[in-house]
mmCIF file of C-alpha atoms in Angstrom:
data_model
loop_
_atom_site.group_PDB
_atom_site.id
_atom_site.type_symbol
_atom_site.label_atom_id
_atom_site.label_comp_id
_atom_site.label_asym_id
_atom_site.label_seq_id
_atom_site.Cartn_x
_atom_site.Cartn_y
_atom_site.Cartn_z
ATOM 1 C CA UNK A 17 -44.233 16.721 26.218
ATOM 2 C CA UNK A 18 -42.730 18.586 28.866
ATOM 3 C CA UNK A 19 -39.620 15.779 30.467
ATOM 4 C CA UNK A 20 -38.381 15.981 26.529
ATOM 5 C CA UNK A 21 -38.404 19.475 26.189
ATOM 6 C CA UNK A 22 -35.887 19.741 29.142
ATOM 7 C CA UNK A 23 -33.953 16.829 28.685
ATOM 8 C CA UNK A 24 -33.745 18.164 25.117
ATOM 9 C CA UNK A 25 -32.915 22.125 27.326
ATOM 10 C CA UNK A 26 -29.657 19.944 28.507
ATOM 11 C CA UNK A 27 -28.540 19.313 24.903
ATOM 12 C CA UNK A 28 -25.515 21.279 23.646
ATOM 13 C CA UNK A 29 -26.189 23.983 21.470
ATOM 14 C CA UNK A 30 -23.762 23.004 17.823
ATOM 15 C CA UNK A 31 -25.351 24.996 15.144
ATOM 16 C CA UNK A 32 -28.582 27.301 15.152
ATOM 17 C CA UNK A 33 -30.644 24.906 13.332
ATOM 18 C CA UNK A 34 -27.871 21.622 14.751
ATOM 19 C CA UNK A 35 -28.926 20.588 18.692
ATOM 20 C CA UNK A 36 -27.672 17.508 20.355
ATOM 21 C CA UNK A 37 -29.291 14.964 22.036
ATOM 22 C CA UNK A 38 -26.296 12.065 22.075
ATOM 23 C CA UNK A 39 -27.264 12.211 26.054
ATOM 24 C CA UNK A 40 -30.602 10.124 25.228
ATOM 25 C CA UNK A 41 -31.246 10.233 22.405
ATOM 26 C CA UNK A 42 -28.530 9.925 19.491
ATOM 27 C CA UNK A 43 -25.957 8.412 21.366
ATOM 28 C CA UNK A 44 -26.633 6.946 25.066
ATOM 29 C CA UNK A 45 -30.440 6.138 25.148
ATOM 30 C CA UNK A 46 -32.914 7.432 28.484
ATOM 31 C CA UNK A 47 -34.874 3.778 28.167
ATOM 32 C CA UNK A 48 -37.086 5.615 30.714
ATOM 33 C CA UNK A 49 -37.960 8.099 28.959
ATOM 34 C CA UNK A 50 -38.200 5.877 25.600
ATOM 35 C CA UNK A 51 -40.864 3.856 27.305
ATOM 36 C CA UNK A 52 -43.001 7.536 28.049
ATOM 37 C CA UNK A 53 -42.888 8.731 24.530
ATOM 38 C CA UNK A 54 -44.253 5.542 23.937
ATOM 39 C CA UNK A 55 -46.569 6.161 26.445
ATOM 40 C CA UNK A 56 -47.696 9.034 24.625
ATOM 41 C CA UNK A 57 -47.513 8.893 20.234
ATOM 42 C CA UNK A 58 -49.852 5.317 21.926
ATOM 43 C CA UNK A 59 -52.661 8.582 23.704
ATOM 44 C CA UNK A 60 -51.474 10.443 20.068
ATOM 45 C CA UNK A 61 -52.408 7.744 17.514
ATOM 46 C CA UNK A 62 -55.319 5.931 19.364
ATOM 47 C CA UNK A 63 -57.320 6.435 17.322
ATOM 48 C CA UNK A 64 -55.403 3.354 14.612
ATOM 49 C CA UNK A 65 -54.533 -0.033 14.451
ATOM 50 C CA UNK A 66 -50.897 -0.541 12.490
ATOM 51 C CA UNK A 67 -49.685 -3.138 11.380
ATOM 52 C CA UNK A 68 -46.014 -2.051 11.106
ATOM 53 C CA UNK A 69 -43.121 0.284 12.421
ATOM 54 C CA UNK A 70 -41.527 1.738 10.195
ATOM 55 C CA UNK A 71 -38.599 3.879 10.900
ATOM 56 C CA UNK A 72 -34.483 5.298 9.582
ATOM 57 C CA UNK A 73 -31.163 4.040 10.399
ATOM 58 C CA UNK A 74 -29.519 4.235 13.088
ATOM 59 C CA UNK A 75 -31.334 6.778 15.754
ATOM 60 C CA UNK A 76 -34.824 5.842 15.073
ATOM 61 C CA UNK A 77 -34.499 2.739 16.422
ATOM 62 C CA UNK A 78 -35.023 2.304 19.869
ATOM 63 C CA UNK A 79 -37.705 4.881 19.870
ATOM 64 C CA UNK A 80 -39.254 2.548 17.424
ATOM 65 C CA UNK A 81 -38.083 -0.292 18.794
ATOM 66 C CA UNK A 82 -39.756 1.017 22.278
ATOM 67 C CA UNK A 83 -43.169 2.119 20.751
ATOM 68 C CA UNK A 84 -43.903 -1.145 19.639
ATOM 69 C CA UNK A 85 -44.173 -2.000 22.926
ATOM 70 C CA UNK A 86 -47.879 0.478 22.903
ATOM 71 C CA UNK A 87 -48.674 -1.538 20.310
ATOM 72 C CA UNK A 88 -48.936 -4.960 20.677
ATOM 73 C CA UNK A 89 -45.617 -5.408 20.182
ATOM 74 C CA UNK A 90 -46.057 -4.799 16.244
ATOM 75 C CA UNK A 91 -42.701 -5.734 14.220
ATOM 76 C CA UNK A 92 -39.931 -3.159 13.108
ATOM 77 C CA UNK A 93 -38.947 -2.338 10.016
ATOM 78 C CA UNK A 94 -35.443 0.327 9.478
ATOM 79 C CA UNK A 95 -34.637 1.397 6.631
ATOM 80 C CA UNK A 96 -31.264 0.911 6.048
ATOM 81 C CA UNK A 97 -28.760 3.910 4.885
ATOM 82 C CA UNK A 98 -25.916 1.912 3.207
ATOM 83 C CA UNK A 99 -26.603 -0.326 0.259
ATOM 84 C CA UNK A 100 -26.073 -4.922 1.562
ATOM 85 C CA UNK A 101 -23.816 -6.344 -0.258
ATOM 86 C CA UNK A 102 -25.207 -8.785 -0.490
ATOM 87 C CA UNK A 103 -27.936 -7.720 -3.908
ATOM 88 C CA UNK A 104 -31.410 -8.924 -3.081
ATOM 89 C CA UNK A 105 -33.792 -8.033 -6.391
ATOM 90 C CA UNK A 106 -36.397 -7.001 -3.762
ATOM 91 C CA UNK A 107 -34.582 -4.389 -2.476
ATOM 92 C CA UNK A 108 -36.328 -0.933 -2.592
ATOM 93 C CA UNK A 109 -33.863 1.880 -3.506
ATOM 94 C CA UNK A 110 -34.474 6.466 -2.704
ATOM 95 C CA UNK A 111 -31.532 8.566 -2.788
ATOM 96 C CA UNK A 112 -32.173 10.618 0.801
ATOM 97 C CA UNK A 113 -30.766 14.013 0.996
ATOM 98 C CA UNK A 114 -28.749 14.717 4.929
ATOM 99 C CA UNK A 115 -29.855 17.503 5.486
ATOM 100 C CA UNK A 116 -26.743 17.269 9.643
ATOM 101 C CA UNK A 117 -24.305 15.798 6.952
ATOM 102 C CA UNK A 118 -24.902 18.200 3.795
ATOM 103 C CA UNK A 119 -24.692 14.664 1.995
ATOM 104 C CA UNK A 120 -27.037 12.196 -0.248
ATOM 105 C CA UNK A 121 -26.659 8.061 0.706
ATOM 106 C CA UNK A 122 -29.553 5.128 -0.914
ATOM 107 C CA UNK A 123 -32.559 4.346 1.805
ATOM 108 C CA UNK A 124 -32.989 1.042 0.940
ATOM 109 C CA UNK A 125 -36.092 -0.828 2.085
ATOM 110 C CA UNK A 126 -36.752 -4.665 1.460
ATOM 111 C CA UNK A 127 -39.796 -5.013 -0.602
ATOM 112 C CA UNK A 128 -40.415 -8.645 1.617
ATOM 113 C CA UNK A 129 -40.638 -6.591 4.568
ATOM 114 C CA UNK A 130 -43.603 -4.499 3.980
ATOM 115 C CA UNK A 131 -47.405 -6.844 2.452
ATOM 116 C CA UNK A 132 -49.158 -4.875 0.532
ATOM 117 C CA UNK A 133 -51.908 -3.181 2.197
ATOM 118 C CA UNK A 134 -50.018 -3.317 5.467
ATOM 119 C CA UNK A 135 -50.966 0.015 7.758
ATOM 120 C CA UNK A 136 -47.331 1.776 8.101
ATOM 121 C CA UNK A 137 -46.715 3.869 11.439
ATOM 122 C CA UNK A 138 -43.508 5.749 10.938
ATOM 123 C CA UNK A 139 -41.598 6.819 13.439
ATOM 124 C CA UNK A 140 -38.606 9.010 13.601
ATOM 125 C CA UNK A 141 -36.316 10.711 16.121
ATOM 126 C CA UNK A 142 -35.613 14.242 14.113
ATOM 127 C CA UNK A 143 -38.033 16.283 11.685
ATOM 128 C CA UNK A 144 -36.163 19.054 10.281
ATOM 129 C CA UNK A 145 -36.770 19.890 6.447
ATOM 130 C CA UNK A 146 -38.352 16.100 5.543
ATOM 131 C CA UNK A 147 -35.545 14.578 3.243
ATOM 132 C CA UNK A 148 -36.641 11.988 5.537
ATOM 133 C CA UNK A 149 -39.664 11.535 5.580
ATOM 134 C CA UNK A 150 -40.047 11.862 2.172
ATOM 135 C CA UNK A 151 -37.590 8.477 1.445
ATOM 136 C CA UNK A 152 -39.345 7.337 4.239
ATOM 137 C CA UNK A 153 -42.854 7.268 2.338
ATOM 138 C CA UNK A 154 -41.851 6.398 -0.787
ATOM 139 C CA UNK A 155 -40.182 3.135 0.237
ATOM 140 C CA UNK A 156 -43.342 1.974 2.845
ATOM 141 C CA UNK A 157 -45.942 3.230 -0.522
ATOM 142 C CA UNK A 158 -43.111 1.628 -3.224
ATOM 143 C CA UNK A 159 -43.094 -1.806 -1.156
ATOM 144 C CA UNK A 160 -47.766 -1.328 -1.624
ATOM 145 C CA UNK A 161 -47.800 -0.498 2.589
ATOM 146 C CA UNK A 162 -50.344 2.049 4.013
ATOM 147 C CA UNK A 163 -48.853 5.206 6.269
ATOM 148 C CA UNK A 164 -51.715 6.175 8.423
ATOM 149 C CA UNK A 165 -49.571 8.471 10.019
ATOM 150 C CA UNK A 166 -46.015 9.723 11.252
ATOM 151 C CA UNK A 167 -44.384 9.805 14.694
ATOM 152 C CA UNK A 168 -41.768 12.684 15.393
ATOM 153 C CA UNK A 169 -39.827 12.620 18.575
ATOM 154 C CA UNK A 170 -38.658 16.290 17.979
ATOM 155 C CA UNK A 171 -39.257 18.147 14.758
ATOM 156 C CA UNK A 172 -37.020 21.548 14.269
ATOM 157 C CA UNK A 173 -40.987 23.337 13.639
ATOM 158 C CA UNK A 174 -39.089 26.360 12.963
ATOM 159 C CA UNK A 175 -38.050 24.973 9.431
ATOM 160 C CA UNK A 176 -41.615 23.986 8.584
ATOM 161 C CA UNK A 177 -40.746 20.704 7.062
ATOM 162 C CA UNK A 178 -44.140 18.932 8.385
ATOM 163 C CA UNK A 179 -45.994 20.945 5.245
ATOM 164 C CA UNK A 180 -45.939 19.872 1.932
ATOM 165 C CA UNK A 181 -46.721 15.911 4.152
ATOM 166 C CA UNK A 182 -49.542 17.330 5.854
ATOM 167 C CA UNK A 183 -50.765 18.960 2.763
ATOM 168 C CA UNK A 184 -50.856 16.384 0.833
ATOM 169 C CA UNK A 185 -53.643 14.562 3.939
ATOM 170 C CA UNK A 186 -50.572 12.847 6.354
ATOM 171 C CA UNK A 187 -50.929 13.055 9.845
ATOM 172 C CA UNK A 188 -47.813 13.768 11.326
ATOM 173 C CA UNK A 189 -48.006 14.220 15.220
ATOM 174 C CA UNK A 190 -44.593 15.536 17.352
ATOM 175 C CA UNK A 191 -44.097 15.434 20.782
ATOM 176 C CA UNK A 192 -41.015 18.029 20.879
ATOM 177 C CA UNK A 193 -41.764 20.788 18.374
ATOM 178 C CA UNK A 194 -38.545 23.487 18.079
ATOM 179 C CA UNK A 195 -39.618 26.877 17.706
ATOM 180 C CA UNK A 196 -36.552 28.765 17.591
ATOM 181 C CA UNK A 197 -33.082 28.444 18.639
ATOM 182 C CA UNK A 198 -31.323 31.473 19.600
ATOM 183 C CA UNK A 199 -28.318 32.669 21.778
ATOM 184 C CA UNK A 200 -27.444 28.467 22.553
ATOM 185 C CA UNK A 201 -31.180 28.708 24.150
ATOM 186 C CA UNK A 202 -34.310 26.281 22.749
ATOM 187 C CA UNK A 203 -38.008 27.639 22.774
ATOM 188 C CA UNK A 204 -41.385 24.994 21.864
ATOM 189 C CA UNK A 205 -44.047 25.661 20.142
ATOM 190 C CA UNK A 206 -46.745 25.732 23.061
ATOM 191 C CA UNK A 207 -49.145 23.626 22.687
ATOM 192 C CA UNK B 12 -33.046 -20.572 22.708
ATOM 193 C CA UNK B 13 -35.288 -23.049 20.268
ATOM 194 C CA UNK B 14 -37.461 -20.706 18.484
ATOM 195 C CA UNK B 15 -34.721 -18.524 18.176
ATOM 196 C CA UNK B 16 -32.656 -21.491 16.593
ATOM 197 C CA UNK B 17 -35.811 -21.651 14.307
ATOM 198 C CA UNK B 18 -35.394 -18.377 13.024
ATOM 199 C CA UNK B 19 -31.918 -18.301 11.938
ATOM 200 C CA UNK B 20 -32.746 -21.300 10.145
ATOM 201 C CA UNK B 21 -34.879 -20.034 8.281
ATOM 202 C CA UNK B 22 -32.316 -17.476 6.816
ATOM 203 C CA UNK B 23 -30.908 -16.978 4.234
ATOM 204 C CA UNK B 24 -27.101 -18.913 3.310
ATOM 205 C CA UNK B 25 -25.565 -16.333 2.171
ATOM 206 C CA UNK B 26 -21.646 -18.286 2.684
ATOM 207 C CA UNK B 27 -21.066 -20.936 4.242
ATOM 208 C CA UNK B 28 -19.386 -17.787 7.123
ATOM 209 C CA UNK B 29 -22.907 -15.859 6.411
ATOM 210 C CA UNK B 30 -25.840 -16.850 7.423
ATOM 211 C CA UNK B 31 -28.637 -13.153 7.335
ATOM 212 C CA UNK B 32 -30.746 -12.141 10.015
ATOM 213 C CA UNK B 33 -32.916 -9.275 8.299
ATOM 214 C CA UNK B 34 -35.576 -10.876 8.649
ATOM 215 C CA UNK B 35 -36.360 -10.726 12.284
ATOM 216 C CA UNK B 36 -33.046 -9.112 13.524
ATOM 217 C CA UNK B 37 -31.516 -6.958 11.533
ATOM 218 C CA UNK B 38 -33.199 -5.337 8.614
ATOM 219 C CA UNK B 39 -37.055 -6.431 10.746
ATOM 220 C CA UNK B 40 -37.107 -7.159 13.837
ATOM 221 C CA UNK B 41 -39.307 -9.448 15.778
ATOM 222 C CA UNK B 42 -40.036 -7.388 18.930
ATOM 223 C CA UNK B 43 -42.159 -10.200 20.590
ATOM 224 C CA UNK B 44 -38.686 -12.081 20.244
ATOM 225 C CA UNK B 45 -36.647 -9.702 21.502
ATOM 226 C CA UNK B 46 -39.168 -10.014 24.249
ATOM 227 C CA UNK B 47 -37.809 -13.009 24.821
ATOM 228 C CA UNK B 48 -34.587 -13.146 23.871
ATOM 229 C CA UNK B 49 -33.863 -9.932 27.478
ATOM 230 C CA UNK B 50 -36.192 -13.219 29.148
ATOM 231 C CA UNK B 51 -33.452 -15.390 28.767
ATOM 232 C CA UNK B 52 -30.748 -13.204 28.994
ATOM 233 C CA UNK B 53 -32.080 -11.957 31.893
ATOM 234 C CA UNK B 54 -31.664 -15.286 33.218
ATOM 235 C CA UNK B 55 -27.924 -15.672 31.886
ATOM 236 C CA UNK B 56 -27.113 -12.849 34.153
ATOM 237 C CA UNK B 57 -28.973 -12.774 36.750
ATOM 238 C CA UNK B 58 -26.903 -13.134 39.881
ATOM 239 C CA UNK B 59 -25.421 -9.718 38.512
ATOM 240 C CA UNK B 60 -26.153 -6.366 39.190
ATOM 241 C CA UNK B 61 -25.481 -3.589 36.229
ATOM 242 C CA UNK B 62 -25.347 0.239 35.739
ATOM 243 C CA UNK B 63 -25.941 0.254 31.848
ATOM 244 C CA UNK B 64 -26.010 -1.600 28.339
ATOM 245 C CA UNK B 65 -23.657 -0.771 26.402
ATOM 246 C CA UNK B 66 -23.951 -2.070 22.281
ATOM 247 C CA UNK B 67 -22.536 -1.825 19.167
ATOM 248 C CA UNK B 68 -24.190 0.805 15.755
ATOM 249 C CA UNK B 69 -26.902 0.092 13.985
ATOM 250 C CA UNK B 70 -27.961 -3.959 14.936
ATOM 251 C CA UNK B 71 -27.672 -4.362 18.578
ATOM 252 C CA UNK B 72 -29.619 -1.074 19.237
ATOM 253 C CA UNK B 73 -32.874 -3.047 18.999
ATOM 254 C CA UNK B 74 -31.210 -5.828 21.265
ATOM 255 C CA UNK B 75 -30.360 -3.424 23.457
ATOM 256 C CA UNK B 76 -33.395 -1.366 23.886
ATOM 257 C CA UNK B 77 -35.823 -4.620 25.013
ATOM 258 C CA UNK B 78 -33.173 -6.177 26.741
ATOM 259 C CA UNK B 79 -32.893 -2.589 28.845
ATOM 260 C CA UNK B 80 -36.170 -3.509 29.972
ATOM 261 C CA UNK B 81 -35.280 -6.707 32.336
ATOM 262 C CA UNK B 82 -32.610 -4.866 33.850
ATOM 263 C CA UNK B 83 -34.748 -2.292 34.828
ATOM 264 C CA UNK B 84 -34.593 0.223 32.328
ATOM 265 C CA UNK B 85 -30.735 1.275 32.819
ATOM 266 C CA UNK B 86 -29.425 3.451 29.747
ATOM 267 C CA UNK B 87 -28.081 3.001 27.018
ATOM 268 C CA UNK B 88 -25.267 3.818 25.232
ATOM 269 C CA UNK B 89 -24.285 2.306 21.477
ATOM 270 C CA UNK B 90 -20.636 2.495 19.742
ATOM 271 C CA UNK B 91 -21.038 4.636 16.364
ATOM 272 C CA UNK B 92 -18.948 3.161 13.055
ATOM 273 C CA UNK B 93 -18.261 6.618 12.208
ATOM 274 C CA UNK B 94 -16.571 9.608 13.984
ATOM 275 C CA UNK B 95 -18.662 12.837 14.469
ATOM 276 C CA UNK B 96 -18.477 15.675 12.290
ATOM 277 C CA UNK B 97 -19.093 17.605 15.306
ATOM 278 C CA UNK B 98 -15.608 17.048 17.219
ATOM 279 C CA UNK B 99 -15.666 15.987 20.477
ATOM 280 C CA UNK B 100 -12.985 15.776 23.322
ATOM 281 C CA UNK B 101 -14.059 13.256 25.185
ATOM 282 C CA UNK B 102 -14.421 10.910 21.894
ATOM 283 C CA UNK B 103 -12.797 7.927 22.208
ATOM 284 C CA UNK B 104 -12.260 5.679 19.731
ATOM 285 C CA UNK B 105 -11.300 2.324 18.761
ATOM 286 C CA UNK B 106 -9.923 0.499 15.101
ATOM 287 C CA UNK B 107 -12.157 -2.621 14.416
ATOM 288 C CA UNK B 108 -11.751 -4.832 11.709
ATOM 289 C CA UNK B 109 -15.834 -5.938 10.569
ATOM 290 C CA UNK B 110 -15.049 -9.255 9.369
ATOM 291 C CA UNK B 111 -18.565 -9.242 6.911
ATOM 292 C CA UNK B 112 -18.033 -6.166 5.725
ATOM 293 C CA UNK B 113 -14.333 -6.402 5.620
ATOM 294 C CA UNK B 114 -12.716 -3.588 6.058
ATOM 295 C CA UNK B 115 -11.984 -1.496 9.451
ATOM 296 C CA UNK B 116 -13.719 1.477 10.816
ATOM 297 C CA UNK B 117 -13.546 3.315 13.678
ATOM 298 C CA UNK B 118 -15.466 2.903 16.909
ATOM 299 C CA UNK B 119 -16.792 5.925 19.356
ATOM 300 C CA UNK B 120 -17.717 6.364 22.382
ATOM 301 C CA UNK B 121 -18.000 9.641 24.284
ATOM 302 C CA UNK B 122 -16.296 9.059 27.647
ATOM 303 C CA UNK B 123 -19.163 10.754 29.049
ATOM 304 C CA UNK B 124 -21.669 8.725 28.995
ATOM 305 C CA UNK B 125 -19.875 5.974 31.556
ATOM 306 C CA UNK B 126 -19.285 6.899 34.483
ATOM 307 C CA UNK B 127 -15.654 5.438 36.571
ATOM 308 C CA UNK B 128 -16.901 2.648 38.140
ATOM 309 C CA UNK B 129 -19.890 1.610 36.516
ATOM 310 C CA UNK B 130 -20.803 -1.434 35.497
ATOM 311 C CA UNK B 131 -21.895 -2.645 32.030
ATOM 312 C CA UNK B 132 -23.684 -5.630 30.195
ATOM 313 C CA UNK B 133 -22.763 -5.232 26.716
ATOM 314 C CA UNK B 134 -25.217 -6.358 24.263
ATOM 315 C CA UNK B 135 -24.021 -7.686 20.025
ATOM 316 C CA UNK B 136 -26.358 -9.185 17.832
ATOM 317 C CA UNK B 137 -23.297 -11.434 16.447
ATOM 318 C CA UNK B 138 -19.701 -12.654 17.805
ATOM 319 C CA UNK B 139 -18.088 -13.747 15.018
ATOM 320 C CA UNK B 140 -14.377 -14.209 15.537
ATOM 321 C CA UNK B 141 -14.481 -11.309 18.319
ATOM 322 C CA UNK B 142 -13.241 -7.764 16.805
ATOM 323 C CA UNK B 143 -16.243 -5.706 17.604
ATOM 324 C CA UNK B 144 -16.825 -7.731 21.720
ATOM 325 C CA UNK B 145 -12.566 -6.440 21.551
ATOM 326 C CA UNK B 146 -13.309 -3.403 20.340
ATOM 327 C CA UNK B 147 -16.050 -2.989 22.419
ATOM 328 C CA UNK B 148 -14.874 -4.432 26.118
ATOM 329 C CA UNK B 149 -12.009 -1.576 24.803
ATOM 330 C CA UNK B 150 -13.323 1.204 24.875
ATOM 331 C CA UNK B 151 -15.049 1.140 27.931
ATOM 332 C CA UNK B 152 -12.281 0.493 29.803
ATOM 333 C CA UNK B 153 -10.642 3.055 28.745
ATOM 334 C CA UNK B 154 -13.916 5.577 29.738
ATOM 335 C CA UNK B 155 -13.484 3.551 33.411
ATOM 336 C CA UNK B 156 -16.049 0.372 33.215
ATOM 337 C CA UNK B 157 -16.348 -2.378 34.107
ATOM 338 C CA UNK B 158 -17.772 -5.256 31.293
ATOM 339 C CA UNK B 159 -19.548 -7.878 33.651
ATOM 340 C CA UNK B 160 -20.639 -9.885 30.541
ATOM 341 C CA UNK B 161 -21.848 -9.862 27.182
ATOM 342 C CA UNK B 162 -24.620 -11.216 26.419
ATOM 343 C CA UNK B 163 -24.807 -12.620 21.986
ATOM 344 C CA UNK B 164 -27.053 -13.173 20.381
ATOM 345 C CA UNK B 165 -26.173 -14.886 17.790
ATOM 346 C CA UNK B 166 -22.297 -16.971 17.611
ATOM 347 C CA UNK B 167 -20.662 -18.602 15.211
ATOM 348 C CA UNK B 168 -19.060 -20.995 17.572
ATOM 349 C CA UNK B 169 -17.119 -22.647 14.708
ATOM 350 C CA UNK B 170 -14.841 -19.122 14.515
ATOM 351 C CA UNK B 171 -14.254 -19.808 17.618
ATOM 352 C CA UNK B 172 -14.159 -15.968 18.607
ATOM 353 C CA UNK B 173 -14.854 -15.878 22.471
ATOM 354 C CA UNK B 174 -11.515 -18.004 23.397
ATOM 355 C CA UNK B 175 -9.475 -15.062 24.088
ATOM 356 C CA UNK B 176 -11.982 -13.817 26.284
ATOM 357 C CA UNK B 177 -12.241 -16.102 28.209
ATOM 358 C CA UNK B 178 -9.287 -16.884 28.689
ATOM 359 C CA UNK B 179 -9.337 -13.517 29.855
ATOM 360 C CA UNK B 180 -11.822 -13.790 32.404
ATOM 361 C CA UNK B 181 -14.573 -12.762 30.751
ATOM 362 C CA UNK B 182 -18.227 -14.186 30.763
ATOM 363 C CA UNK B 183 -19.740 -14.862 26.933
ATOM 364 C CA UNK B 184 -23.514 -15.778 27.788
ATOM 365 C CA UNK B 185 -24.311 -16.403 24.019
ATOM 366 C CA UNK B 186 -28.495 -17.672 23.089
ATOM 367 C CA UNK B 187 -27.656 -19.413 19.594
ATOM 368 C CA UNK B 188 -23.910 -21.050 19.148
ATOM 369 C CA UNK B 189 -23.733 -21.960 15.482
ATOM 370 C CA UNK B 190 -21.593 -25.971 15.323
ATOM 371 C CA UNK B 191 -21.326 -25.236 11.459
ATOM 372 C CA UNK B 192 -22.903 -24.747 8.661
ATOM 373 C CA UNK B 193 -22.824 -26.659 5.464
ATOM 374 C CA UNK B 194 -24.892 -26.964 2.388
ATOM 375 C CA UNK B 195 -26.964 -23.915 2.955
ATOM 376 C CA UNK B 196 -28.381 -26.180 7.227
ATOM 377 C CA UNK B 197 -27.255 -24.428 10.002
ATOM 378 C CA UNK B 198 -26.685 -26.514 13.406
ATOM 379 C CA UNK B 199 -26.418 -25.619 16.974
ATOM 380 C CA UNK B 200 -24.664 -26.637 19.480
ATOM 381 C CA UNK B 201 -25.995 -28.633 22.206
ATOM 382 C CA UNK B 202 -26.402 -27.358 25.726
#
């Protein structure tokens, strides 16, 4: 997605593997661009019917909410990264290692919000080494849902995080696939 | 807003002053309802022009993203509740005490995302004692923005958190105003 790639290229490159996208995605949110992202995901997943969208707190939420508009306003469930002070017997948990922050967190999903057999589209802002995606899939499947696909805004393709998922048959669509970040220049995979 | 009140009444009452709205707002998100919330805010703020929407991480984000659709897709900026590992010289900070979690956090806003003189609509899911709203206003004004109003989904009106803001001339519109929570029954203010 050309326009998305241009926005990413305007972001600050903090480290060889960290590109900041605070200017349109992770702090300030460009709603007009998110609508185009929603359209693009609809195009990629036009052949699947979905019941719900599941995303990960925090930066996936706005993307998922706007993407829902292109899938008949299906409900969005966001997985929480912090245990609630109020315990619930329905809470499913999964330990996830954050690559960016280099620490573990407990991803939590209230099992009541995924019904058995529901068809789930996963949405996230980044795919890096795949730890977050693995946690999301595991929680959705524990709850009884079926992951019909994962829509990723920005994939760090040079980390090859999608490989184990594709090997297991999961379908992943990424709108911008970063091939390399060298001397502050972000390059994308073609096609 | 009648439909919103009905959803709130289906929520679990955890304590006299805490009503869980995880089923449609803070974990699972009902996008159809958020669109009606967006329409309702547009109606309440039909007379103001705004440049941006500012909200607070986490539960304000989906609301703000959908509300933006009713205000010409203006950009949304969400204030972060955690200092980024990557420091920025533009970062404005404000200590906020969370009433629900009974602890302080540092609310952060990158000053680059609010331009001097921009007209800001604040959006948040809850107004309780007003601590979060106070932090949001302070950060926006430090950055040079003008708060033209605050749109609140659920106001705990029995806590009277809006009072100091109204006394200073801020305009607050809440779509559901809880008058009391007694023996698990949520009652709303009329009109």
